[in-house]
Coordinates of C-alpha atoms and ligand atoms in Angstrom, one line a residue:
X1 CA 31.3 1.6 0.2
X2 CA 30.1 0.2 3.5
X3 CA 29.4 3.7 4.8
X4 CA 27.5 4.9 1.7
X5 CA 24.6 7.2 2.8
X6 CA 22.0 5.0 1.1
X7 CA 23.1 2.1 3.3
X8 CA 23.0 3.9 6.6
X9 CA 20.2 6.2 5.9
X10 CA 16.4 6.0 6.0
X11 CA 14.4 6.9 3.0
X12 CA 11.2 8.9 3.2
X13 CA 8.6 8.7 0.4
X14 CA 6.7 11.9 -0.4
X15 CA 3.7 11.9 -2.7
X16 CA 3.9 15.4 -3.9
X17 CA 0.3 16.1 -4.6
X18 CA -0.4 15.4 -1.0
X19 CA 2.4 16.7 1.2
X20 CA 2.0 20.5 1.4
X21 CA 0.3 23.0 -0.8
X22 CA 1.7 26.6 -0.8
X23 CA -0.4 28.3 -3.5
X24 CA -4.1 27.2 -2.3
X25 CA -4.9 25.1 -5.3
X26 CA -5.5 22.0 -3.1
X27 CA -2.5 20.2 -4.6
X28 CA 0.9 20.0 -2.9
X29 CA 3.8 21.5 -4.5
X30 CA 7.6 21.9 -4.4
X31 CA 7.6 25.0 -2.2
X32 CA 5.4 23.2 0.1
X33 CA 7.8 20.4 0.5
X34 CA 10.6 23.0 1.1
X35 CA 8.6 24.5 3.8
X36 CA 8.3 21.2 5.6
X37 CA 11.9 20.1 5.4
X38 CA 12.5 20.9 9.0
X39 CA 9.7 18.5 10.0
X40 CA 11.7 15.8 8.1
X41 CA 14.8 16.8 9.9
X42 CA 12.9 16.5 13.4
X43 CA 11.5 13.1 12.2
X44 CA 15.2 12.0 11.6
X45 CA 15.1 10.7 8.1
X46 CA 18.0 10.9 5.6
X47 CA 16.8 11.1 2.1
X48 CA 13.5 12.0 0.3
X49 CA 12.1 10.2 -2.7
X50 CA 9.5 12.4 -4.4
X51 CA 7.0 10.7 -6.7
X52 CA 6.8 12.3 -10.1
X53 CA 6.9 16.1 -10.5
X54 CA 7.2 16.3 -14.3
X55 CA 4.8 18.0 -16.7
X56 CA 2.0 15.6 -17.1
X57 CA -1.7 15.4 -18.1
X58 CA -2.0 13.7 -14.7
X59 CA -4.0 10.6 -16.3
X60 CA -1.9 8.6 -13.7
X61 CA -1.1 11.5 -11.4
X62 CA 2.3 12.1 -12.9
X63 CA 3.2 8.5 -13.8
X64 CA 2.4 9.6 -17.4
X65 CA 5.2 12.1 -18.1
X66 CA 5.0 14.7 -20.9
X67 CA 8.5 16.2 -20.5
X68 CA 11.1 14.4 -18.6
X69 CA 13.3 17.4 -17.9
X70 CA 11.0 20.0 -16.5
X71 CA 8.5 20.5 -13.6
X72 CA 4.8 20.5 -14.0
X73 CA 3.4 24.0 -13.1
X74 CA 1.1 22.6 -10.5
X75 CA 4.2 21.6 -8.7
X76 CA 6.2 24.8 -9.5
X77 CA 9.2 25.4 -11.7
X78 CA 12.7 24.1 -12.2
X79 CA 14.0 27.1 -10.0
X80 CA 11.7 26.0 -7.2
X81 CA 13.2 22.4 -7.8
X82 CA 16.8 23.8 -7.5
X83 CA 15.7 25.7 -4.3
X84 CA 14.4 22.7 -2.8
X85 CA 17.4 20.7 -3.6
X86 CA 19.7 23.3 -2.1
X87 CA 17.5 23.7 1.0
X88 CA 17.5 19.9 1.4
X89 CA 21.2 19.5 0.9
X90 CA 21.9 22.4 3.5
X91 CA 20.0 20.1 6.0
X92 CA 21.9 17.0 5.1
X93 CA 18.9 15.6 3.3
X94 CA 19.3 13.7 0.0
X95 CA 16.8 13.9 -2.6
X96 CA 15.7 11.2 -5.0
X97 CA 13.4 11.7 -7.9
X98 CA 11.0 9.2 -9.6
X99 CA 12.4 8.1 -13.1
X100 CA 9.5 6.7 -15.3
X101 CA 11.2 5.1 -18.1
X102 CA 8.7 2.3 -19.2
X103 CA 6.2 4.7 -20.7
X104 CA 5.6 8.3 -21.5
X105 CA 2.5 10.3 -21.6
X106 CA 0.6 9.9 -24.8
X107 CA 1.0 13.8 -24.9
X108 CA 4.9 13.4 -24.9
X109 CA 6.1 15.0 -28.2
X110 CA 7.9 11.9 -28.9
X111 CA 4.6 10.0 -28.9
X112 CA 2.8 12.6 -30.8
X113 CA 5.5 12.3 -33.4
X114 CA 5.5 8.5 -33.3
X115 CA 1.8 8.3 -33.8
X116 CA 1.6 10.9 -36.6
X117 CA 2.5 8.3 -39.3
X118 CA 4.0 4.8 -39.9
X119 CA 6.9 6.6 -41.6
X120 CA 7.6 8.9 -38.6
X121 CA 11.3 9.0 -37.6
X122 CA 10.1 8.3 -34.1
X123 CA 7.7 5.5 -35.1
X124 CA 9.9 2.8 -33.5
X125 CA 10.3 4.7 -30.3
X126 CA 7.1 3.0 -29.1
X127 CA 5.8 -0.4 -29.7
X128 CA 3.4 -0.6 -32.7
X129 CA 2.0 -3.7 -34.4
X130 CA -0.5 -4.6 -37.1
X131 CA -3.7 -6.1 -35.9
X132 CA -4.1 -9.9 -35.6
X133 CA -5.6 -11.4 -38.7
X134 CA -9.0 -11.1 -37.2
X135 CA -8.6 -7.5 -36.6
X136 CA -8.2 -8.1 -32.9
X137 CA -5.0 -6.9 -30.8
X138 CA -1.8 -8.5 -31.7
X139 CA -1.6 -10.5 -28.5
X140 CA -3.4 -11.4 -25.3
X141 CA -1.6 -8.9 -23.1
X142 CA -3.5 -7.2 -20.5
X143 CA -3.0 -3.8 -19.0
X144 CA -2.0 -3.6 -15.3
X145 CA -5.1 -1.6 -14.9
X146 CA -7.6 -3.8 -16.8
X147 CA -8.4 -4.3 -20.4
X148 CA -6.2 -5.0 -23.4
X149 CA -2.7 -3.7 -23.2
X150 CA -3.2 -2.6 -27.0
X151 CA -4.9 0.5 -28.1
X152 CA -6.1 1.0 -31.9
X153 CA -4.7 3.9 -33.6
X154 CA -7.4 4.5 -36.5
X155 CA -5.3 7.0 -38.3
X156 CA -2.2 4.9 -38.8
X157 CA -4.1 1.6 -38.8
X158 CA -1.9 -0.1 -36.1
X159 CA -2.2 -0.8 -32.5
X160 CA 0.3 0.5 -29.7
X161 CA 1.2 -1.2 -26.5
X162 CA 0.5 0.2 -23.0
X163 CA 1.1 -1.8 -19.9
X164 CA -0.8 0.7 -17.9
X165 CA -3.4 3.4 -19.1
X166 CA -3.8 4.0 -22.7
X167 CA -2.5 7.5 -22.0
X168 CA 0.9 5.9 -21.0
X169 CA 2.2 4.1 -24.1
X170 CA 5.3 1.9 -23.5
X171 CA 8.6 3.2 -24.9
X172 CA 10.6 0.7 -27.1
X173 CA 13.7 0.1 -25.0
X174 CA 15.1 -2.2 -27.7
X175 CA 15.6 1.0 -29.7
X176 CA 19.1 2.5 -28.9
X177 CA 17.8 6.0 -29.7
X178 CA 15.3 5.7 -26.8
X179 CA 17.9 4.4 -24.6
X180 CA 20.2 7.3 -25.2
X181 CA 17.4 9.8 -24.9
X182 CA 16.3 8.5 -21.5
X183 CA 19.9 8.1 -20.2
X184 CA 20.3 11.8 -21.1
X185 CA 17.3 12.4 -18.8
X186 CA 19.2 10.7 -15.8
X187 CA 22.3 12.9 -16.7
X188 CA 20.2 16.0 -16.6
X189 CA 19.0 15.5 -13.2
X190 CA 22.2 14.1 -11.8
X191 CA 24.0 17.1 -13.2
X192 CA 21.6 19.4 -11.2
X193 CA 22.5 17.4 -8.0
X194 CA 19.8 14.9 -7.6
X195 CA 21.1 12.1 -5.3
X196 CA 19.3 9.3 -7.0
X197 CA 16.2 7.7 -8.6
X198 CA 13.6 5.4 -7.7
X199 CA 12.9 3.6 -11.1
X200 CA 9.3 3.0 -11.9
X201 CA 8.3 -0.6 -13.0
X202 CA 11.8 -1.4 -13.9
X203 CA 11.1 -4.9 -14.6
X204 CA 8.6 -4.0 -17.4
X205 CA 11.1 -2.2 -19.6
X206 CA 11.9 -5.0 -22.1
X207 CA 9.3 -7.2 -23.6
X208 CA 10.1 -10.6 -25.5
X209 CA 11.1 -9.6 -28.9
X210 CA 8.3 -11.5 -31.0
X211 CA 5.5 -10.4 -28.4
X212 CA 4.1 -14.0 -27.8
X213 CA 0.9 -14.5 -25.9
X214 CA 1.2 -14.6 -22.2
X215 CA 0.2 -17.9 -20.6
X216 CA -3.2 -18.1 -19.0
X217 CA -3.1 -17.8 -15.1
X218 CA -4.8 -21.0 -13.7
X219 CA -5.3 -19.2 -10.3
X220 CA -7.1 -16.2 -11.7
X221 CA -9.9 -14.9 -9.7
X222 CA -11.8 -11.8 -10.8
X223 CA -11.3 -10.0 -7.5
X224 CA -7.5 -9.9 -8.4
X225 CA -8.1 -7.5 -11.1
X226 CA -8.2 -8.5 -14.8
X227 CA -4.4 -8.1 -15.3
X228 CA -4.0 -11.3 -13.4
X229 CA -5.8 -13.2 -16.0
X230 CA -2.5 -14.0 -17.6
X231 CA 1.0 -14.4 -16.3
X232 CA 3.4 -11.7 -17.4
X233 CA 5.9 -14.3 -18.8
X234 CA 6.8 -12.4 -22.0
X235 CA 5.7 -8.8 -21.1
X236 CA 8.0 -8.4 -18.1
X237 CA 11.3 -9.5 -16.6
X238 CA 13.2 -10.4 -19.8
X239 CA 17.0 -11.1 -19.6
X240 CA 17.9 -8.0 -21.5
X241 CA 16.5 -5.5 -18.7
X242 CA 19.5 -6.4 -16.8
X243 CA 21.8 -4.8 -19.5
X244 CA 19.7 -1.6 -19.2
X245 CA 19.9 -1.6 -15.4
X246 CA 23.7 -2.1 -15.8
X247 CA 23.9 1.0 -18.2
X248 CA 21.9 3.1 -15.8
X249 CA 24.2 2.1 -12.9
X250 CA 27.2 3.1 -14.8
X251 CA 25.7 6.5 -15.5
X252 CA 24.7 6.9 -11.8
X253 CA 28.2 5.8 -10.5
X254 CA 29.9 8.3 -13.0
X255 CA 28.3 11.1 -10.8
X256 CA 29.8 9.8 -7.6
X257 CA 27.7 8.6 -4.6
X258 CA 24.2 8.5 -6.1
X259 CA 21.7 5.7 -5.7
X260 CA 19.3 3.7 -8.0
X261 CA 16.3 1.8 -6.5
X262 CA 14.3 -0.2 -8.7
X263 CA 10.5 -0.7 -8.3
X264 CA 10.1 -4.4 -8.9
X265 CA 7.3 -6.8 -7.9
X266 CA 8.8 -10.2 -8.5
X267 CA 9.5 -13.4 -6.5
X268 CA 12.6 -13.3 -4.5
X269 CA 14.8 -15.4 -6.8
X270 CA 13.9 -13.2 -9.8
X271 CA 14.1 -9.8 -7.8
X272 CA 17.7 -10.7 -6.6
X273 CA 18.9 -10.6 -10.5
X274 CA 18.1 -6.8 -10.3
X275 CA 21.3 -6.3 -8.1
X276 CA 23.1 -7.3 -11.3
X277 CA 26.1 -9.4 -11.7
X278 CA 28.8 -8.3 -9.3
X279 CA 26.3 -5.7 -8.1
X280 CA 26.3 -3.9 -11.4
X281 CA 22.6 -3.5 -11.6
X282 CA 20.5 -1.1 -9.4
X283 CA 21.8 -0.4 -5.8
X284 CA 18.5 -1.5 -4.3
X285 CA 15.7 -3.5 -5.9
X286 CA 12.8 -2.6 -3.6
X287 CA 11.9 -5.5 -1.4
X288 CA 8.2 -5.3 -0.9
X289 CA 7.8 -8.5 1.0
X290 CA 6.6 -7.1 4.3
X291 CA 3.6 -5.5 2.6
X292 CA 2.0 -8.9 1.8
X293 CA 3.8 -10.9 4.6
X294 CA 1.8 -13.3 6.8
X295 CA 2.1 -11.4 10.2
X296 CA 3.3 -14.3 12.3
X297 CA 6.7 -14.7 14.1
X298 CA 7.5 -17.9 12.0
X299 CA 6.4 -16.3 8.7
X300 CA 8.4 -13.3 9.2
X301 CA 11.5 -15.1 10.4
X302 CA 11.3 -17.3 7.3
X303 CA 10.9 -14.4 5.2
X304 CA 13.8 -12.5 6.7
X305 CA 16.2 -15.5 6.7
X306 CA 15.2 -16.5 3.0
X307 CA 15.8 -12.8 1.9
X308 CA 19.1 -12.6 3.6
X309 CA 20.1 -15.9 2.2
X310 CA 19.2 -15.0 -1.2
X311 CA 21.1 -11.7 -1.4
X312 CA 24.1 -11.9 -3.8
X313 CA 27.6 -11.3 -2.5
X314 CA 28.0 -7.5 -1.8
X315 CA 24.3 -6.7 -2.2
X316 CA 22.7 -4.5 0.5
X317 CA 19.2 -5.3 1.7
X318 CA 16.1 -3.0 2.1
X319 CA 12.7 -3.1 3.5
X320 CA 9.3 -1.4 2.7
X321 CA 6.1 -1.3 4.6
X322 CA 4.0 0.9 2.3
X323 CA 3.9 3.1 -0.7
X324 CA 1.5 5.1 -2.8
X325 CA 0.1 2.0 -4.5
X326 CA -0.6 -0.4 -1.5
X327 CA -2.8 -0.2 1.4
X328 CA -1.5 1.6 4.5
X329 CA 0.3 -0.5 7.1
X330 CA -2.0 0.9 10.0
X331 CA -5.1 -0.2 7.7
X332 CA -3.7 -3.7 7.3
X333 CA -2.4 -4.4 10.7
X334 CA -4.3 -2.1 13.1
X335 CA -2.8 0.8 15.2
X336 CA -1.2 -1.3 17.9
X337 CA 0.6 -3.7 15.6
X338 CA 1.5 -0.9 13.1
X339 CA 3.8 0.4 15.9
X340 CA 5.5 -3.0 16.2
X341 CA 5.8 -3.1 12.4
X342 CA 7.6 0.3 12.5
X343 CA 10.1 -1.1 15.1
X344 CA 10.6 -4.1 12.6
X345 CA 10.9 -1.8 9.6
X346 CA 13.4 0.4 11.5
X347 CA 15.7 -2.2 13.1
X348 CA 15.9 -4.8 10.3
X349 CA 19.3 -5.0 8.5
X350 CA 19.0 -2.8 5.2
X351 CA 17.7 0.5 4.1
X352 CA 14.2 1.3 5.2
X353 CA 11.7 3.2 3.1
X354 CA 9.0 5.0 5.2
X355 CA 5.8 6.2 3.5
X356 CA 4.7 9.7 4.2
X357 CA 2.0 9.6 7.0
X358 CA 2.7 6.2 8.1
X359 CA 4.7 7.9 11.0
X360 CA 1.4 9.3 12.3
X361 CA -0.4 5.9 11.9
X362 CA -2.6 7.1 9.1
X363 CA -5.2 4.5 8.3
X364 CA -7.5 3.8 5.5
X365 CA -9.3 6.9 4.3
X366 CA -12.8 6.4 3.0
X367 CA -13.2 8.2 -0.4
X368 CA -16.7 9.1 -1.3
X369 CA -17.6 7.7 -4.8
X370 CA -17.9 11.3 -6.2
X371 CA -14.4 12.1 -5.1
X372 CA -12.6 9.1 -6.6
X373 CA -9.6 10.3 -8.6
X374 CA -7.5 7.1 -9.1
X375 CA -7.8 5.7 -12.7
X376 CA -7.0 2.3 -11.2
X377 CA -10.3 2.6 -9.1
X378 CA -12.3 4.2 -12.0
X379 CA -11.2 1.4 -14.4
X380 CA -12.0 -1.5 -12.1
X381 CA -14.4 -0.1 -9.4
X382 CA -15.2 -1.9 -6.2
X383 CA -12.3 -4.4 -6.1
X384 CA -10.6 -2.4 -3.4
X385 CA -7.5 -1.8 -5.8
X386 CA -8.0 2.0 -5.8
X387 CA -5.1 4.0 -4.3
X388 CA -6.8 7.3 -3.4
X389 CA -7.1 6.0 0.3
X390 CA -3.3 5.9 0.8
X391 CA -2.7 9.2 -1.1
X392 CA -4.6 11.7 1.1
X393 CA -3.2 15.1 2.3
X394 CA -0.7 15.0 5.1
X395 CA -2.3 16.4 8.1
X396 CA 0.1 19.0 9.7
X397 CA -1.8 20.8 12.5
X398 CA -5.2 21.7 13.8
X399 CA -5.8 24.7 11.4
X400 CA -8.2 24.5 8.5
X401 CA -7.6 21.4 6.2
X402 CA -5.0 20.3 8.8
X403 CA -2.5 23.1 7.5
X404 CA -2.2 21.2 4.2
X405 CA -3.9 23.8 2.0
X406 CA -5.9 27.0 2.1
X407 CA -8.0 25.7 -0.6
X408 CA -10.1 22.6 -1.3
X409 CA -7.8 19.5 -0.9
X410 CA -7.8 17.3 -3.9
X411 CA -8.5 14.3 -1.8
X412 CA -10.3 14.2 1.6
X413 CA -8.2 14.4 4.7
X414 CA -8.3 11.4 7.3
X415 CA -11.5 11.7 9.3
X416 CA -9.5 12.0 12.6
X417 CA -7.1 14.8 11.4
X418 CA -7.9 17.0 14.3
X419 CA -6.0 14.5 16.6
X420 CA -3.9 12.6 14.1
X421 CA -1.7 15.5 12.7
X422 CA 2.0 16.3 13.1
X423 CA 1.7 19.2 15.5
X424 CA -0.7 17.5 18.0
X425 CA 1.2 14.2 17.9
X426 CA 4.6 15.8 18.4
X427 CA 3.3 16.8 21.9
X428 CA 2.1 13.3 22.8
X429 CA 4.8 11.1 24.0
X430 CA 2.6 8.1 23.2
X431 CA 2.0 8.9 19.7
X432 CA 3.2 7.0 16.5
X433 CA 5.0 10.2 15.6
X434 CA 7.1 10.2 18.7
X435 CA 7.7 6.5 18.5
X436 CA 9.1 6.9 14.8
X437 CA 11.4 9.8 16.0
X438 CA 12.8 7.6 18.8
X439 CA 13.3 4.7 16.5
X440 CA 15.1 7.0 14.0
X441 CA 17.1 8.5 16.8
X442 CA 18.2 5.0 18.1
X443 CA 19.0 3.8 14.7
X444 CA 21.3 6.8 14.2
X445 CA 23.0 6.3 17.6
X446 CA 23.6 2.5 17.1
X447 CA 25.6 1.4 14.2
X448 CA 24.6 -2.1 15.1
X449 CA 21.0 -1.1 13.9
X450 CA 22.2 0.9 10.8
X451 CA 24.7 -1.6 9.4
X452 CA 25.2 -4.5 11.9
X453 CA 24.7 -8.2 11.1
X454 CA 21.4 -9.9 11.9
X455 CA 20.5 -13.2 13.4
X456 CA 17.1 -14.5 14.4
X457 CA 17.0 -15.6 18.0
X458 CA 13.3 -16.6 18.5
X459 CA 10.3 -17.2 16.2
X460 CA 7.8 -19.0 18.4
X461 CA 4.2 -18.3 18.8
X462 CA 3.7 -14.4 18.7
X463 CA 7.4 -13.6 19.6
X464 CA 9.9 -12.7 16.9
X465 CA 13.4 -11.7 18.2
X466 CA 16.6 -10.9 16.4
X467 CA 20.2 -9.7 17.3
X468 CA 21.8 -7.0 15.4
X469 CA 25.5 -6.6 16.0
X470 CA 28.7 -4.8 15.1
X471 CA 32.1 -4.7 16.6
X472 CA 31.5 -5.4 20.3
X473 CA 27.9 -4.0 20.3
X474 CA 25.0 -6.3 20.3
X475 CA 21.4 -5.4 20.6
X476 CA 18.1 -7.6 20.7
X477 CA 14.9 -6.7 19.2
X478 CA 12.1 -8.6 20.6
X479 CA 8.5 -8.1 19.1
X480 CA 5.2 -9.4 20.3
X481 CA 3.1 -9.8 17.2
X482 CA 0.0 -10.6 19.3
X483 CA -2.3 -9.1 21.7
X484 CA -1.6 -11.3 24.8
X485 CA 1.4 -11.0 27.1
X486 CA 4.4 -13.0 26.1
X487 CA 7.8 -13.8 27.8
X488 CA 10.9 -15.3 26.1
X489 CA 14.3 -16.2 27.5
X490 CA 17.2 -14.2 26.3
X491 CA 20.1 -16.3 24.9
X492 CA 22.9 -16.7 27.4
X493 CA 25.1 -13.9 25.7
X494 CA 22.2 -11.5 26.2
X495 CA 21.3 -12.0 29.8
X496 CA 20.5 -9.1 31.8
X497 CA 19.9 -7.0 28.8
X498 CA 18.8 -3.4 29.3
X499 CA 15.7 -2.1 27.5
X500 CA 16.6 0.9 25.3
X501 CA 13.1 1.5 23.7
X502 CA 9.6 0.1 23.8
X503 CA 6.9 0.7 21.4
X504 CA 4.5 1.3 24.3
X505 CA 4.7 4.7 25.9
X506 CA 5.2 3.7 29.6
X507 CA 8.7 2.7 30.5
X508 CA 9.7 -1.0 30.1
X509 CA 10.7 -3.0 33.0
X510 CA 14.4 -2.9 34.0
X511 CA 17.2 -5.5 33.0
X512 CA 16.2 -9.1 32.9
X513 CA 17.1 -12.5 31.6
X514 CA 13.6 -13.0 30.6
X515 CA 11.9 -10.4 28.6
X516 CA 8.2 -9.9 29.4
X517 CA 6.5 -8.4 26.5
X518 CA 3.1 -6.7 26.9
X519 CA 0.3 -7.2 24.2
X520 CA 1.5 -5.6 21.1
X521 CA 4.9 -4.6 22.4
X522 CA 8.2 -4.4 20.8
X523 CA 11.4 -3.7 22.5
X524 CA 15.1 -2.9 21.7
X525 CA 17.5 -4.0 24.2
X526 CA 21.1 -3.5 24.7
X527 CA 23.1 -6.6 25.8
X528 CA 25.9 -6.3 28.5
X529 CA 28.7 -6.4 25.8
X530 CA 27.1 -3.2 24.5
X531 CA 29.3 0.0 24.7
Ligands
LIG1 C1 4.2 2.1 -10.6 C2 3.8 3.4 -9.8 C3 2.3 3.5 -10.0 C4 2.0 3.7 -11.4 C5 2.5 2.8 -12.4 C6 2.5 3.1 -13.8 O1 3.7 1.0 -10.3 O2 4.2 3.2 -8.6 O3 1.7 4.5 -9.3 O4 0.5 3.7 -11.5 O5 3.8 2.4 -12.1 O6 3.4 4.2 -14.1

């Protein structure tokens, strides 16, 4: 399996509402994505993961699914999906969908039936409990979006559990009928040719059987969001979840070379369990550490070394810089360091996931209060937890609305879209887009980058350097994480290394024993042993 596509390849996340609109309603759709496939080929990625496209009331913009085996009319039809899949495959692009197993929409027929009465055949498909003796919710669990995780249902006189919005009731994964219905969903899409799934909040699926109170978080501060008031000791990451991941893995493997990627926000030690015993869990538990990493050479070197050391035998690493829930990398680090971060992401050992728009250096987009859409922001305003600023339309060119839509875009575009768009940036050798293309080209051309081993060679001050090697090819990646010039001496085996690519537009100096890095410069160098 060392050559599996999901190990060598680079993933690209598309937020479908914001990629390309084809019918003028201001919301992206499947036909739009199909129209832009060539742009993804030009960029050089290998696989797309598309955030949810299923019928949904859109309380959480598609993460509230009302039918797992269909396409929301806003995004198109099942036939549009089949056409997109065929067009992607014709270009050697794989397609991953988003599987949302923890909760459905409150409008899903399963929940409507479950809610109808206590005697309903599907009552036990969701998590219903009587009130506590004082009439209050059954325990102290808090929704990730703030407020109690329990919603009172007057008609049937019980509470139901929702880890997110009340419009997203949690399914009861202890019920075998739920499992088998959800496994059929995986089979439905795999049989259509889908290459894999990103699994939404995988670590949430199973709750402790008797639903005990969660412990109070001694480090809680209100600006963290109310969910952090308690530690999710009993509401998430229960041992039985690994059996479920294993069952999903068996289904995926029965369809050939497919991939499962788990969305899991947990400390390293617990995250690693999601690879499963003898890697019988998901193929890739998302590694989000770079999103919150301290941006220092020592900090990153330690993080990389600890992650590599923690990987179970046979497990394949992966790295992420951003997604539809977290602040943009360019907003976190600034434009100059975002280029260095791109080199890091695309030269570390493991499958990288690139978030749409990061290749353009999209930064924080201000959303005027009257245009806020995200329920996360609307429920706990002003804490900076809102996700609209990272979900804005993809700017393609200099025509109206940056070519995203002929209508009114559902969220505002980045203010600098007239320059920061694909068409303009493709013509500018110094743009982040061209840098991403070069990095992806380099990764494709050098197996050492795609699958080679990694060893840290320097992590002092602002310089982080590591070697990547396979067979007789060895490359060195040297990153200046600061804004002052730095030099570092190459290890003896790498003397007279030849620069292959710099994050800065002007050509790097020729071969040397000491590498001089300009402010905010990253460089990939070929060592003399390189082919
Ligand atoms: C995941 C998604 C996020 C969504 C939540 C609830 O964290 O990435 O966007 O709101 O799950 O489904």
